[in-house]
Tab-separated table of C-alpha atoms in Angstrom:
chain	number	residue	atom	x	y	z
A	1	MET	CA	61.747	97.451	134.809
A	2	THR	CA	58.947	100.018	134.756
A	3	ASP	CA	56.319	100.550	132.090
A	4	ILE	CA	57.304	102.583	129.078
A	5	ALA	CA	56.046	106.107	129.633
A	6	LEU	CA	53.255	107.554	127.543
A	7	ASN	CA	55.569	109.646	125.399
A	8	GLU	CA	58.245	109.211	122.766
A	9	SER	CA	59.465	106.039	124.536
A	10	LEU	CA	56.414	104.123	123.265
A	11	ASP	CA	56.872	105.760	119.872
A	12	SER	CA	60.431	104.459	119.825
A	13	SER	CA	59.645	100.952	121.067
A	14	TYR	CA	56.857	100.556	118.526
A	15	ALA	CA	59.115	101.724	115.707
A	16	GLN	CA	61.787	99.260	116.866
A	17	ALA	CA	59.244	96.409	116.951
A	18	LEU	CA	58.119	97.208	113.405
A	19	LYS	CA	61.729	97.345	112.220
A	20	ARG	CA	62.450	94.026	113.872
A	21	LEU	CA	59.493	92.463	112.076
A	22	ARG	CA	60.491	93.959	108.719
A	23	ASP	CA	64.100	92.872	109.122
A	24	ALA	CA	63.003	89.341	110.026
A	25	LEU	CA	60.738	89.178	106.977
A	26	GLU	CA	63.555	90.391	104.734
A	27	ASP	CA	66.009	87.887	106.200
A	28	ALA	CA	63.459	85.106	105.654
A	29	GLY	CA	62.916	86.137	102.039
A	30	ARG	CA	59.258	86.910	102.665
A	31	ALA	CA	57.169	89.869	101.523
A	32	GLN	CA	56.977	92.820	103.875
A	33	ASP	CA	53.218	92.375	104.212
A	34	ALA	CA	53.409	88.621	104.863
A	35	ALA	CA	53.104	89.072	108.637
A	36	LYS	CA	51.887	91.724	111.028
A	37	LEU	CA	52.135	92.592	114.693
A	38	LEU	CA	49.490	91.755	117.260
A	39	ALA	CA	50.111	94.179	120.131
A	40	VAL	CA	49.526	92.281	123.377
A	41	SER	CA	48.123	94.944	125.658
A	42	LYS	CA	47.127	92.923	128.734
A	43	THR	CA	47.656	94.829	132.005
A	44	LYS	CA	48.396	98.012	130.042
A	45	PRO	CA	46.144	101.073	130.321
A	46	ALA	CA	43.785	102.162	127.590
A	47	ALA	CA	45.888	105.301	127.114
A	48	MET	CA	48.792	103.176	125.871
A	49	ILE	CA	46.527	101.350	123.420
A	50	ARG	CA	45.282	104.720	122.189
A	51	GLN	CA	48.837	105.909	121.628
A	52	ALA	CA	49.759	102.720	119.757
A	53	TRP	CA	46.623	103.161	117.616
A	54	GLN	CA	47.707	106.715	116.830
A	55	LEU	CA	51.017	105.256	115.624
A	56	GLY	CA	49.147	103.008	113.202
A	57	GLN	CA	48.670	99.792	115.192
A	58	ARG	CA	45.221	98.263	114.748
A	59	GLU	CA	45.375	94.693	116.128
A	60	PHE	CA	45.376	94.302	119.910
A	61	GLY	CA	45.415	91.126	122.007
A	62	GLU	CA	43.918	90.810	125.470
A	63	ASN	CA	44.081	87.928	127.959
A	64	TYR	CA	41.743	89.029	130.738
A	65	LEU	CA	38.104	89.498	129.849
A	66	GLN	CA	36.908	92.081	132.371
A	67	GLU	CA	39.993	94.235	131.875
A	68	ALA	CA	39.532	94.049	128.102
A	69	LEU	CA	35.851	94.995	128.233
A	70	GLU	CA	36.669	98.088	130.297
A	71	LYS	CA	39.289	99.170	127.765
A	72	GLN	CA	36.937	98.558	124.856
A	73	THR	CA	34.347	100.821	126.483
A	74	GLU	CA	36.949	103.553	126.867
A	75	LEU	CA	38.202	103.200	123.297
A	76	THR	CA	34.976	102.989	121.301
A	77	ASP	CA	35.976	106.077	119.293
A	78	LEU	CA	38.970	104.334	117.680
A	79	ASP	CA	38.051	103.385	114.125
A	80	GLY	CA	39.370	100.155	112.699
A	81	ILE	CA	40.581	98.667	115.976
A	82	VAL	CA	40.556	94.853	115.939
A	83	TRP	CA	40.282	92.985	119.241
A	84	HIS	CA	41.809	89.516	119.697
A	85	PHE	CA	41.084	87.386	122.761
A	86	ILE	CA	44.225	85.352	123.379
A	87	GLY	CA	43.798	84.150	126.963
A	88	PRO	CA	42.340	80.967	128.450
A	89	LEU	CA	38.658	80.693	127.667
A	90	GLN	CA	36.188	79.082	130.064
A	91	SER	CA	32.546	78.381	129.291
A	92	ASN	CA	31.284	81.212	131.506
A	93	LYS	CA	33.213	83.752	129.423
A	94	THR	CA	32.211	82.698	125.939
A	95	ARG	CA	29.164	84.946	125.591
A	96	SER	CA	31.051	88.154	126.361
A	97	VAL	CA	33.924	87.107	124.099
A	98	ALA	CA	31.528	86.242	121.271
A	99	GLU	CA	29.840	89.623	121.638
A	100	HIS	CA	32.895	91.870	121.954
A	101	PHE	CA	35.859	90.398	120.073
A	102	ASP	CA	36.795	89.955	116.424
A	103	TRP	CA	39.193	87.040	116.951
A	104	VAL	CA	39.713	84.237	119.473
A	105	HIS	CA	43.092	82.466	119.492
A	106	SER	CA	42.576	80.068	122.393
A	107	VAL	CA	39.950	77.581	121.208
A	108	ASP	CA	41.092	74.044	122.023
A	109	ARG	CA	37.880	72.046	122.419
A	110	LEU	CA	34.618	71.690	120.559
A	111	LYS	CA	32.428	72.713	123.486
A	112	ILE	CA	33.951	76.191	123.552
A	113	ALA	CA	33.706	76.569	119.777
A	114	LYS	CA	30.025	75.581	119.816
A	115	ARG	CA	29.250	78.124	122.524
A	116	LEU	CA	31.029	80.883	120.609
A	117	SER	CA	29.085	79.955	117.477
A	118	GLU	CA	25.745	79.932	119.274
A	119	GLN	CA	26.429	83.175	121.147
A	120	ARG	CA	27.858	85.266	118.296
A	121	PRO	CA	25.353	88.075	117.642
A	122	ALA	CA	23.696	87.826	114.236
A	123	HIS	CA	24.514	91.431	113.313
A	124	LEU	CA	28.266	90.844	113.657
A	125	ALA	CA	30.593	89.285	111.118
A	126	PRO	CA	31.603	85.678	111.818
A	127	LEU	CA	34.076	85.341	114.676
A	128	ASN	CA	37.588	84.523	113.499
A	129	ILE	CA	38.988	81.445	115.250
A	130	CYS	CA	42.499	80.108	115.755
A	131	LEU	CA	42.831	76.689	117.349
A	132	GLN	CA	45.400	76.604	120.114
A	133	VAL	CA	47.782	73.667	119.714
A	134	ASN	CA	49.868	72.283	122.572
A	135	ILE	CA	52.760	71.826	120.184
A	136	SER	CA	55.362	71.163	122.906
A	137	ARG	CA	53.066	68.769	124.786
A	138	GLU	CA	53.466	70.602	128.082
A	139	GLU	CA	51.156	69.411	130.840
A	140	SER	CA	50.836	72.973	132.138
A	141	LYS	CA	49.731	74.393	128.795
A	142	ALA	CA	46.306	74.499	127.216
A	143	GLY	CA	45.787	73.429	123.653
A	144	VAL	CA	44.676	70.506	121.549
A	145	LEU	CA	47.347	67.859	121.021
A	146	PRO	CA	48.647	67.605	117.447
A	147	GLU	CA	47.148	64.168	116.825
A	148	ALA	CA	43.657	65.441	117.739
A	149	LEU	CA	43.920	68.670	115.755
A	150	GLU	CA	42.464	67.555	112.428
A	151	GLU	CA	39.321	66.086	113.965
A	152	LEU	CA	38.689	69.245	116.011
A	153	ALA	CA	39.372	71.507	113.029
A	154	LYS	CA	36.913	69.640	110.821
A	155	GLU	CA	34.190	70.003	113.439
A	156	VAL	CA	34.874	73.691	114.088
A	157	ALA	CA	34.914	74.429	110.351
A	158	THR	CA	31.265	73.330	110.088
A	159	LEU	CA	29.957	75.677	112.787
A	160	PRO	CA	27.947	78.724	111.731
A	161	ASN	CA	29.014	82.233	112.775
A	162	LEU	CA	32.687	81.211	112.950
A	163	HIS	CA	35.548	81.397	110.478
A	164	LEU	CA	38.332	78.944	111.197
A	165	ARG	CA	41.344	81.032	110.230
A	166	GLY	CA	44.341	79.116	111.541
A	167	LEU	CA	46.444	77.903	114.435
A	168	MET	CA	48.076	79.399	117.509
A	169	ALA	CA	50.732	77.994	119.808
A	170	ILE	CA	52.950	79.024	122.701
A	171	PRO	CA	55.924	76.636	122.477
A	172	ALA	CA	58.147	75.822	125.419
A	173	PRO	CA	60.975	78.367	125.783
A	174	ALA	CA	64.219	77.538	123.999
A	175	LYS	CA	67.652	79.135	124.227
A	176	ASP	CA	68.670	79.455	120.580
A	177	ILE	CA	66.935	80.048	117.291
A	178	SER	CA	67.496	76.514	116.047
A	179	ALA	CA	65.721	75.040	119.071
A	180	GLN	CA	63.001	77.686	118.835
A	181	ARG	CA	62.294	76.758	115.236
A	182	GLN	CA	61.583	73.071	115.893
A	183	PRO	CA	58.107	73.354	117.482
A	184	LEU	CA	57.242	76.271	115.208
A	185	ALA	CA	58.095	74.149	112.182
A	186	ALA	CA	55.846	71.400	113.563
A	187	LEU	CA	52.992	73.896	113.866
A	188	ARG	CA	53.576	75.109	110.307
A	189	GLU	CA	53.487	71.525	109.028
A	190	ALA	CA	50.221	70.905	110.894
A	191	PHE	CA	48.816	74.098	109.379
A	192	THR	CA	49.812	73.048	105.863
A	193	ALA	CA	48.201	69.653	106.378
A	194	LEU	CA	44.975	71.308	107.533
A	195	GLN	CA	44.914	73.535	104.469
A	196	SER	CA	45.003	70.393	102.352
A	197	SER	CA	42.322	68.547	104.308
A	198	LEU	CA	40.033	71.601	104.635
A	199	PRO	CA	40.354	73.376	101.273
A	200	ASP	CA	37.140	75.358	101.752
A	201	ALA	CA	38.121	76.859	105.123
A	202	PRO	CA	39.708	80.341	105.077
A	203	LEU	CA	42.923	79.035	106.663
A	204	ASP	CA	45.452	81.851	106.343
A	205	THR	CA	46.723	82.600	109.858
A	206	LEU	CA	49.636	81.242	111.883
A	207	SER	CA	49.626	83.049	115.219
A	208	MET	CA	53.029	82.231	116.656
A	209	GLY	CA	56.087	84.048	117.879
A	210	MET	CA	56.480	86.508	120.746
A	211	SER	CA	59.098	88.989	121.908
A	212	ASP	CA	61.715	86.271	122.498
A	213	ASP	CA	61.267	84.220	119.329
A	214	LEU	CA	59.952	86.576	116.652
A	215	GLU	CA	62.770	85.808	114.212
A	216	ALA	CA	62.311	82.044	114.500
A	217	ALA	CA	58.558	82.405	114.004
A	218	ILE	CA	58.976	84.495	110.865
A	219	LEU	CA	61.395	81.942	109.437
A	220	GLU	CA	58.741	79.278	109.989
A	221	GLY	CA	55.903	81.182	108.348
A	222	ALA	CA	54.153	83.142	111.099
A	223	THR	CA	51.567	85.592	109.784
A	224	LEU	CA	50.696	87.158	113.144
A	225	VAL	CA	53.362	87.755	115.809
A	226	ARG	CA	52.227	88.539	119.353
A	227	LEU	CA	54.391	91.241	120.926
A	228	GLY	CA	53.761	92.727	124.349
A	229	THR	CA	56.938	93.622	126.194
A	230	ALA	CA	58.729	94.705	123.011
A	231	ILE	CA	56.039	97.332	122.384
A	232	PHE	CA	54.657	98.336	125.776
A	233	GLY	CA	57.476	97.473	128.168
A	234	ALA	CA	57.619	94.957	130.977
A	235	ARG	CA	54.462	94.015	132.835
A	236	PRO	CA	54.318	94.280	136.637
A	237	SER	CA	55.618	91.245	138.510
A	238	ALA	CA	52.928	88.955	139.849
């Protein structure tokens, strides 16, 4: 499947993604503004991000640092654009991420959080942080294990220049909505527990759900749903 062309096809796919989100929120009995789309634009050209911005999208997620920095340079004229780093984060990348992003969703250890805190420029607002949780306990996946989450969250919440906003997870794929909901419900429960144990932290974000499990994520309380293929079309095969 080829990329969606830079024309009315992207207009249509974006409108369909918004409708899918709104329908899911209605079916879940939630307010229409209870969740929003994070457009995952990795491997997509800056021109497609520009078109999505023109359609009203403001939140964009990138996985690959150098690619993202090049797009940011090309798109500096876009007011109100919010950049989320959602890919794996190694120590040698933290400075550039701290300097150029508004959100990081992939923090899973204290060392990385401390580096982001230390390297966040003083003239910028605090960096919004989601802790990545390995909710399905997959050996191949990054993320803090659920039993270690509270300790990590309490440490991250004390760091200057960061705002601990919530949790992110990429559960193991599941075939039906009932199976999809199980790990998402576990993440929601962990999030609720954190809100109780950290009442002073601005915990308001559950980053979960993608193109294949949006409806399950909305049923389980997602506030930010990460959609790539559903908006921009399929990515090239590796």
